[in-house]
XYZ file of C-alpha atoms in Angstrom:
545
model
C 45.423 -207.399 243.121
C 42.985 -210.238 242.770
C 39.700 -210.110 240.869
C 40.566 -207.091 238.666
C 38.791 -209.095 235.871
C 35.405 -208.472 237.177
C 35.670 -204.710 238.258
C 34.317 -203.478 234.833
C 31.135 -205.281 235.281
C 30.848 -204.388 238.994
C 31.561 -200.693 238.215
C 28.430 -200.563 236.145
C 26.367 -201.575 239.302
C 23.984 -203.417 237.205
C 21.718 -204.780 239.919
C 21.873 -208.545 239.716
C 25.005 -208.438 237.698
C 26.732 -206.572 240.626
C 25.729 -209.064 243.215
C 26.337 -212.123 241.023
C 29.731 -210.919 239.918
C 30.868 -210.040 243.524
C 29.825 -213.444 244.645
C 32.073 -215.077 242.136
C 35.244 -213.064 242.782
C 38.368 -215.132 242.661
C 39.104 -216.509 246.071
C 35.906 -214.977 247.489
C 35.524 -217.474 250.208
C 33.526 -220.734 250.442
C 29.775 -220.247 250.315
C 27.722 -221.418 253.252
C 26.359 -224.901 253.121
C 22.986 -224.991 251.238
C 23.026 -221.222 250.677
C 24.098 -218.718 248.047
C 27.084 -216.568 248.832
C 25.929 -213.374 250.653
C 27.318 -210.263 249.295
C 26.519 -206.817 250.865
C 26.970 -203.756 248.791
C 27.566 -200.477 250.597
C 27.044 -197.352 248.552
C 29.994 -195.277 249.956
C 30.131 -191.463 249.540
C 33.730 -191.113 248.495
C 37.153 -192.535 247.727
C 39.471 -193.458 250.576
C 42.435 -191.144 250.644
C 44.673 -194.037 251.592
C 44.588 -197.753 252.494
C 47.460 -197.652 254.722
C 46.455 -197.259 258.416
C 49.478 -194.995 259.226
C 48.726 -192.682 256.317
C 44.936 -192.350 256.317
C 43.111 -189.252 257.268
C 39.362 -189.420 256.287
C 36.535 -191.465 257.591
C 36.070 -192.951 254.031
C 39.601 -194.371 254.582
C 38.869 -195.497 258.132
C 35.862 -197.440 256.909
C 37.993 -199.209 254.284
C 40.869 -199.878 256.643
C 39.023 -201.157 259.649
C 37.561 -204.027 257.832
C 41.033 -205.198 256.732
C 42.967 -204.425 260.007
C 42.654 -204.564 263.716
C 43.934 -202.439 266.525
C 45.344 -203.606 269.975
C 42.177 -202.334 271.634
C 38.891 -200.896 270.458
C 36.348 -198.378 271.814
C 33.073 -200.205 272.503
C 30.150 -197.780 271.723
C 27.680 -199.590 273.722
C 29.599 -199.491 276.952
C 31.692 -196.399 276.179
C 34.763 -198.408 277.366
C 38.035 -199.664 275.841
C 37.884 -203.378 275.185
C 40.337 -205.949 274.011
C 41.113 -206.596 270.345
C 44.566 -207.885 269.212
C 45.584 -207.353 272.799
C 43.682 -209.781 275.086
C 44.736 -207.897 278.249
C 46.858 -205.094 279.515
C 48.220 -203.393 282.651
C 48.992 -199.701 283.402
C 51.582 -198.772 285.952
C 50.455 -196.647 288.968
C 52.047 -193.525 287.614
C 50.389 -193.913 284.239
C 53.571 -194.117 282.214
C 54.003 -197.797 281.417
C 51.392 -199.920 279.432
C 52.019 -203.592 278.994
C 50.014 -205.539 276.407
C 49.551 -209.211 276.179
C 48.809 -210.165 272.514
C 46.292 -212.903 271.591
C 48.088 -216.067 270.533
C 47.411 -217.503 267.019
C 46.135 -214.310 265.242
C 46.427 -214.979 261.504
C 47.315 -212.459 258.734
C 45.697 -212.404 255.310
C 47.628 -213.483 252.246
C 47.890 -211.680 248.907
C 49.195 -212.766 245.448
C 52.690 -213.840 245.793
C 52.746 -213.766 249.581
C 51.669 -216.292 252.155
C 52.384 -215.588 255.807
C 54.590 -218.049 257.581
C 53.719 -217.074 261.211
C 50.966 -215.553 263.354
C 50.977 -212.072 265.032
C 53.884 -211.403 267.334
C 55.298 -208.399 269.090
C 57.463 -207.681 266.007
C 54.375 -206.556 264.142
C 53.433 -204.070 266.872
C 56.952 -202.718 266.950
C 56.949 -202.396 263.231
C 53.640 -200.604 263.022
C 54.662 -197.857 265.505
C 58.366 -197.599 264.662
C 57.628 -197.001 260.990
C 55.792 -193.816 262.079
C 58.057 -192.908 264.919
C 61.642 -193.543 263.789
C 62.988 -191.520 260.868
C 65.753 -194.150 260.280
C 63.110 -196.911 259.901
C 63.451 -198.534 256.536
C 59.753 -197.928 255.836
C 59.460 -194.490 257.282
C 59.918 -192.855 253.905
C 57.632 -195.401 252.066
C 54.372 -193.790 250.929
C 54.211 -190.048 251.721
C 55.894 -190.538 254.990
C 53.853 -187.772 256.684
C 52.151 -189.842 259.421
C 49.950 -186.823 260.196
C 47.657 -188.504 262.721
C 50.657 -190.002 264.697
C 52.180 -186.551 264.777
C 48.945 -184.665 265.456
C 48.742 -186.618 268.651
C 52.434 -185.791 269.485
C 53.132 -189.518 269.800
C 56.724 -189.051 268.889
C 57.364 -186.869 272.000
C 55.064 -188.899 274.239
C 56.765 -192.196 273.535
C 59.857 -193.098 275.390
C 60.299 -196.639 274.211
C 58.365 -199.648 272.924
C 59.796 -203.067 273.785
C 59.043 -206.645 272.907
C 59.119 -208.318 276.297
C 58.584 -211.530 274.599
C 56.819 -212.728 271.425
C 53.355 -211.993 272.725
C 54.087 -209.153 275.197
C 54.734 -205.440 274.255
C 55.645 -202.643 276.727
C 54.976 -198.997 275.865
C 56.807 -196.491 278.097
C 55.752 -192.846 278.037
C 57.686 -189.705 278.810
C 54.726 -188.451 280.881
C 51.184 -189.664 281.777
C 48.709 -189.329 279.032
C 45.101 -189.811 279.923
C 43.969 -190.391 276.356
C 46.649 -192.848 275.502
C 44.645 -196.079 275.681
C 41.773 -194.483 273.722
C 44.183 -193.213 271.054
C 45.459 -196.797 270.509
C 42.004 -197.815 269.381
C 42.255 -195.362 266.343
C 43.085 -196.277 262.846
C 46.726 -195.064 262.783
C 47.477 -197.563 265.458
C 46.239 -200.505 263.416
C 48.723 -203.419 263.295
C 50.401 -204.351 260.142
C 52.672 -207.238 259.228
C 56.407 -206.837 259.683
C 57.034 -210.098 257.691
C 55.022 -208.867 254.709
C 57.020 -205.580 254.866
C 60.278 -207.428 254.855
C 59.207 -209.560 251.958
C 58.167 -206.635 249.862
C 61.441 -204.814 250.674
C 63.494 -207.786 249.579
C 61.592 -207.969 246.328
C 62.311 -204.226 245.732
C 58.578 -203.465 245.881
C 58.046 -201.766 249.280
C 55.227 -199.523 247.909
C 53.073 -202.621 247.493
C 52.938 -202.885 251.248
C 50.499 -199.958 251.345
C 48.718 -200.663 248.077
C 47.943 -204.365 248.639
C 47.187 -204.544 252.298
C 47.891 -207.639 254.599
C 46.138 -207.208 257.896
C 44.267 -209.460 260.451
C 40.859 -207.908 259.946
C 37.523 -209.681 259.496
C 37.526 -208.899 255.709
C 40.296 -209.314 253.197
C 40.578 -206.623 250.643
C 40.820 -208.043 247.144
C 40.739 -204.992 244.869
C 40.372 -201.185 244.890
C 39.590 -199.026 241.838
C 39.347 -195.305 242.517
C 35.881 -193.705 241.863
C 34.476 -197.347 241.470
C 34.817 -200.059 243.971
C 36.547 -201.715 246.910
C 35.984 -205.583 247.089
C 36.561 -207.727 250.139
C 35.955 -211.303 251.073
C 35.335 -212.708 254.483
C 38.524 -213.850 256.311
C 37.970 -217.431 257.339
C 40.680 -217.297 259.804
C 39.785 -214.131 261.779
C 40.669 -214.366 265.489
C 37.085 -213.324 266.576
C 35.398 -215.762 264.173
C 34.394 -215.544 260.523
C 31.954 -212.631 259.763
C 28.458 -213.548 258.656
C 28.886 -212.029 255.149
C 30.810 -213.828 252.413
C 31.632 -210.748 250.401
C 31.527 -206.968 250.947
C 31.603 -204.361 248.138
C 32.038 -200.492 248.604
C 30.459 -199.017 245.526
C 31.805 -195.375 245.549
C 28.880 -193.132 244.825
C 29.326 -189.452 245.734
C 25.869 -188.207 244.778
C 23.207 -188.747 247.412
C 20.339 -188.960 244.959
C 22.186 -191.544 242.950
C 22.919 -193.525 246.161
C 19.274 -193.569 246.963
C 18.253 -194.620 243.533
C 20.574 -197.556 243.674
C 19.422 -198.496 247.098
C 15.876 -198.625 245.880
C 16.813 -200.544 242.784
C 18.511 -203.250 244.902
C 21.923 -202.277 243.525
C 23.168 -201.592 247.131
C 21.945 -202.535 250.593
C 23.233 -199.603 252.747
C 23.794 -195.998 252.030
C 25.023 -193.015 254.284
C 23.860 -189.462 254.352
C 20.752 -189.163 252.303
C 19.554 -185.734 251.149
C 17.385 -184.337 253.946
C 14.651 -183.594 251.463
C 14.448 -187.243 250.701
C 13.778 -188.268 254.331
C 9.928 -188.334 253.911
C 10.207 -190.461 250.784
C 12.441 -192.898 252.673
C 10.221 -193.200 255.637
C 7.296 -193.992 253.407
C 9.090 -196.762 251.426
C 8.324 -200.080 253.128
C 11.497 -201.693 251.825
C 13.785 -199.192 253.419
C 14.687 -198.449 256.945
C 15.957 -195.004 258.066
C 18.299 -194.863 261.060
C 19.204 -191.733 262.880
C 21.687 -190.774 265.685
C 22.889 -187.580 267.090
C 26.279 -187.090 265.725
C 29.405 -186.683 267.823
C 30.480 -183.984 265.437
C 31.086 -180.306 264.470
C 31.133 -178.501 261.140
C 33.212 -175.369 261.095
C 34.826 -172.684 258.885
C 38.488 -172.593 259.670
C 40.515 -169.506 259.246
C 44.097 -169.801 258.073
C 45.827 -167.345 260.366
C 49.018 -167.465 258.310
C 47.261 -165.652 255.412
C 46.301 -161.958 255.579
C 43.921 -160.543 256.606
C 42.979 -163.590 258.705
C 45.928 -163.241 260.956
C 43.964 -160.293 262.507
C 41.537 -161.580 265.244
C 39.237 -158.662 264.495
C 38.818 -159.778 260.976
C 38.080 -163.398 262.088
C 35.490 -162.071 264.617
C 34.012 -159.812 261.979
C 33.386 -162.693 259.596
C 31.916 -164.767 262.405
C 29.562 -161.792 263.154
C 28.633 -161.444 259.481
C 27.425 -165.013 258.965
C 23.871 -165.839 259.867
C 24.328 -169.304 261.365
C 20.705 -169.707 262.567
C 19.388 -169.204 258.990
C 22.181 -171.409 257.520
C 21.382 -174.318 259.920
C 17.669 -174.026 259.332
C 18.132 -174.026 255.591
C 20.836 -176.838 255.423
C 19.806 -179.121 258.247
C 16.199 -178.240 259.152
C 15.374 -179.974 262.415
C 18.308 -182.403 262.042
C 20.988 -180.004 263.301
C 21.670 -177.268 265.759
C 24.052 -174.267 265.638
C 27.506 -174.745 267.228
C 29.466 -172.338 269.399
C 32.314 -174.491 270.668
C 34.856 -176.869 269.016
C 33.436 -179.752 271.117
C 29.937 -181.340 270.501
C 27.313 -180.745 273.326
C 27.458 -184.508 274.139
C 31.081 -184.300 275.142
C 31.889 -184.339 278.784
C 34.230 -181.408 278.329
C 31.725 -179.128 276.712
C 31.436 -175.594 278.063
C 27.873 -174.516 277.799
C 28.365 -171.269 279.757
C 30.222 -169.730 276.819
C 28.315 -167.038 274.962
C 28.509 -167.312 271.238
C 29.684 -164.546 268.918
C 26.368 -162.948 267.818
C 25.083 -162.457 264.355
C 25.667 -158.681 263.920
C 26.431 -157.378 260.428
C 26.744 -153.807 261.625
C 29.190 -154.771 264.349
C 31.098 -156.755 261.703
C 31.332 -153.711 259.404
C 32.660 -151.602 262.297
C 35.316 -154.249 263.189
C 36.469 -154.484 259.651
C 36.857 -150.649 259.499
C 38.877 -150.844 262.748
C 41.090 -153.559 261.157
C 41.774 -151.252 258.064
C 39.246 -153.030 255.782
C 36.343 -150.400 255.520
C 36.039 -151.259 251.914
C 36.076 -155.060 252.494
C 38.481 -157.411 250.798
C 38.359 -160.487 248.625
C 38.349 -164.030 250.278
C 38.656 -167.547 248.900
C 35.922 -169.614 250.581
C 36.647 -173.241 250.260
C 33.815 -175.852 250.523
C 33.708 -179.697 250.547
C 32.767 -181.452 247.313
C 31.045 -184.333 249.058
C 28.294 -184.787 251.743
C 29.796 -185.461 255.148
C 27.923 -186.538 258.306
C 28.401 -183.044 259.792
C 27.640 -181.198 256.594
C 25.089 -182.491 254.078
C 25.336 -179.718 251.482
C 28.731 -177.903 251.496
C 28.299 -175.919 248.349
C 24.925 -174.516 249.370
C 26.176 -173.595 252.739
C 29.236 -171.782 251.192
C 26.816 -169.928 248.821
C 24.873 -168.800 251.878
C 27.859 -167.640 253.719
C 29.192 -165.894 250.644
C 25.863 -163.894 250.433
C 26.178 -162.887 254.049
C 29.813 -161.775 253.682
C 28.894 -159.726 250.583
C 26.615 -157.598 252.953
C 29.648 -156.392 254.896
C 31.919 -155.806 251.801
C 33.735 -159.136 251.715
C 33.671 -160.681 248.117
C 33.969 -164.406 248.662
C 35.104 -166.705 245.703
C 34.064 -170.356 246.111
C 36.781 -173.073 245.672
C 36.661 -176.763 245.943
C 38.548 -179.916 244.756
C 38.430 -183.686 244.799
C 37.694 -184.840 248.412
C 41.098 -186.417 249.108
C 42.917 -183.535 247.468
C 40.805 -180.979 249.215
C 41.606 -182.502 252.720
C 45.330 -182.553 251.860
C 45.289 -178.953 250.779
C 43.493 -177.757 253.933
C 46.010 -179.624 256.010
C 48.889 -178.002 254.087
C 47.341 -174.540 254.616
C 46.685 -173.689 250.993
C 43.255 -172.101 251.781
C 42.186 -168.761 253.324
C 38.879 -169.843 254.791
C 37.929 -173.552 254.559
C 34.777 -175.425 255.396
C 35.389 -178.717 257.046
C 34.245 -180.715 260.142
C 35.127 -183.475 262.535
C 33.544 -186.590 263.913
C 35.334 -187.760 267.122
C 37.424 -190.928 266.895
C 36.760 -191.664 270.606
C 34.960 -190.002 273.511
C 37.840 -188.023 274.841
C 37.664 -184.128 274.334
C 41.389 -184.344 273.589
C 40.559 -185.949 270.231
C 38.926 -182.650 269.154
C 40.935 -179.881 271.026
C 44.437 -181.383 270.602
C 44.177 -182.906 267.236
C 42.493 -179.903 265.718
C 43.852 -177.049 267.602
C 47.224 -177.722 269.129
C 50.536 -176.103 268.037
C 51.858 -179.483 267.088
C 48.982 -179.918 264.637
C 49.636 -176.329 263.195
C 52.541 -177.676 261.071
C 52.167 -178.125 257.324
C 50.034 -181.389 256.829
C 48.752 -181.285 260.414
C 45.133 -181.502 261.619
C 45.119 -177.942 262.796
C 44.079 -176.561 259.421
C 43.909 -172.988 260.522
C 47.667 -173.150 261.642
C 46.562 -171.257 264.765
C 49.037 -171.663 267.635
C 48.099 -170.120 270.860
C 50.535 -170.921 273.639
C 48.189 -170.351 276.483
C 45.572 -172.588 274.871
C 48.222 -175.200 273.981
C 49.524 -175.276 277.533
C 46.095 -175.894 278.904
C 45.137 -178.850 276.673
C 48.701 -180.379 277.241
C 48.077 -180.066 281.032
C 44.736 -181.664 280.652
C 46.331 -184.789 279.001
C 48.587 -185.320 282.045
C 45.860 -186.174 284.673
C 43.194 -188.755 284.964
C 41.217 -186.514 287.287
C 38.032 -185.902 285.153
C 36.949 -182.830 287.228
C 40.339 -181.192 286.789
C 40.388 -182.116 283.019
C 36.843 -180.729 282.574
C 37.905 -177.367 284.176
C 40.949 -177.107 281.949
C 38.920 -177.832 278.853
C 36.328 -175.187 279.839
C 39.138 -172.691 280.126
C 40.517 -173.667 276.747
C 37.230 -173.060 275.061
C 37.109 -169.600 276.502
C 40.466 -168.861 274.860
C 39.144 -170.406 271.553
C 36.027 -168.244 271.606
C 38.051 -165.093 272.258
C 40.541 -165.726 269.544
C 38.072 -167.172 266.953
C 40.384 -169.466 264.840
C 37.237 -171.059 263.462
C 33.647 -170.194 263.011
C 31.857 -173.174 264.542
C 28.749 -173.824 262.325
C 26.721 -176.855 263.334
C 26.329 -180.211 265.049
C 24.206 -182.625 263.079
C 22.047 -185.661 263.238
C 23.462 -188.515 261.174
C 21.246 -190.686 259.001
C 21.753 -194.077 257.393
C 19.378 -196.004 255.049
C 19.142 -199.751 254.916
C 17.189 -202.132 252.771
C 14.890 -204.497 254.603
C 17.071 -207.619 254.190
C 19.972 -206.134 256.062
C 20.407 -207.658 259.620
C 22.549 -206.515 262.560
C 23.712 -203.171 261.309
C 24.225 -200.586 264.040
C 25.201 -196.888 263.645
C 28.592 -195.973 265.035
C 28.838 -192.800 267.176
C 32.162 -191.907 265.512
C 30.879 -191.971 261.943
C 32.362 -195.250 260.870
C 30.381 -197.790 258.747
C 31.294 -201.299 260.034
C 29.974 -204.580 258.797
C 31.763 -207.193 260.944
C 28.537 -208.472 262.441
C 26.076 -207.712 259.586
C 24.279 -210.310 257.507
C 21.588 -210.438 254.845
C 18.317 -212.208 255.106
C 18.257 -215.213 252.703
């Protein structure tokens, strides 16, 4: 990739050295007339697990990808509606099974070393982006890890009947059955459009792996370089279809420790940071040069039980663990007044939320009795996995795990704490390597399906799927599938309420908390807005000169 010659200096994050070096990246875009090039540095909390839209699974990846790529449509948080992006318009058949998209003419792709696009966006790129994930005989299906977990978690392979290029700028998706969340799902990262021409070029050169490692998208920023545990570097894309972004350069400085992020922010080494330590909030509020933003998160933190591993295959054991953990005390200690206890897999702000459900109570004596009934009167040993990084839904994973381990010890369960590098941790949970694992979810769109189907369906229970507990309940699965197939919101709501009742009875997770989400900005940042889905986007952000 370009600009690797400056990454050593950038990695040191040496204040002015960082900004000056980033502004002089090779090919970093022409500076504005009579102004110095503007470079925004975002102190990101972790590495992306992947830079390929079809393969990514974490929000750190989504942040990186959505600057370099565009989707056909996008979800507008202000209006809570789907709006045009690469598709300037679309129609839906009366029976809800045929979606026809008209692409924007003249949409340009980025270039990269050794490759210059010879054409603009066409239907061929849309077909390539979806066929790669869908068709096992596609020449790029096996490139990368070939798992396409998000595509599969949404059952896109069985939903899609055909995708056709009507003409160069018209694409028709035909579904096997109506899918109420389909349009919203096309706004998600897995559905970002990649370049078929670039893929063909790399295949002819015998370097197809570079297609995912050196991205070519249509996004507002062009990715120049990525170095794990250090930096992602971007430049503004002069030819973006929606207009050039205000910033000239964008740098993601990967900084897992929240205290270090705040120190770098105060020193001027970065401009924006996510997820400060809650203990630092008073200090941030009292610092004139910093602005603290907060928003109720569309999220849930939970402990997922791997039902394929004994003794967690027994619902009595899962319920006993749920009864043994004092969620109220945990939330008070970890979140203070910035979180609330969770009882359902949906956040309370979701239109499908069932508030009538009674939570499993904190009851250590009852937990001990249930364990005895299940044949574990003397308890058992349990691996309790916790996240190595702060997430919007869980600011202190290790501390939360320690508190849960102490609670479990009171009922005879000896918990051993386990963690791993963030991207490895996610992969291992999706593979089902854990017994009990702490994780969470921030919705990708406003549809309840994005939680209930992605995280709890039988389809998602496969190895590598989003259902990390590998729990497959056919009654639950039938209800959430039925809810997909109608656009009647009242009917869908009733079905989702019923599904949450089954969830609560079978306890495949222990829902822990819903959190407030915090971001901190330096005073020179202009135009940044928090995203309800946990993304950090800089398309319309600028710095005061």
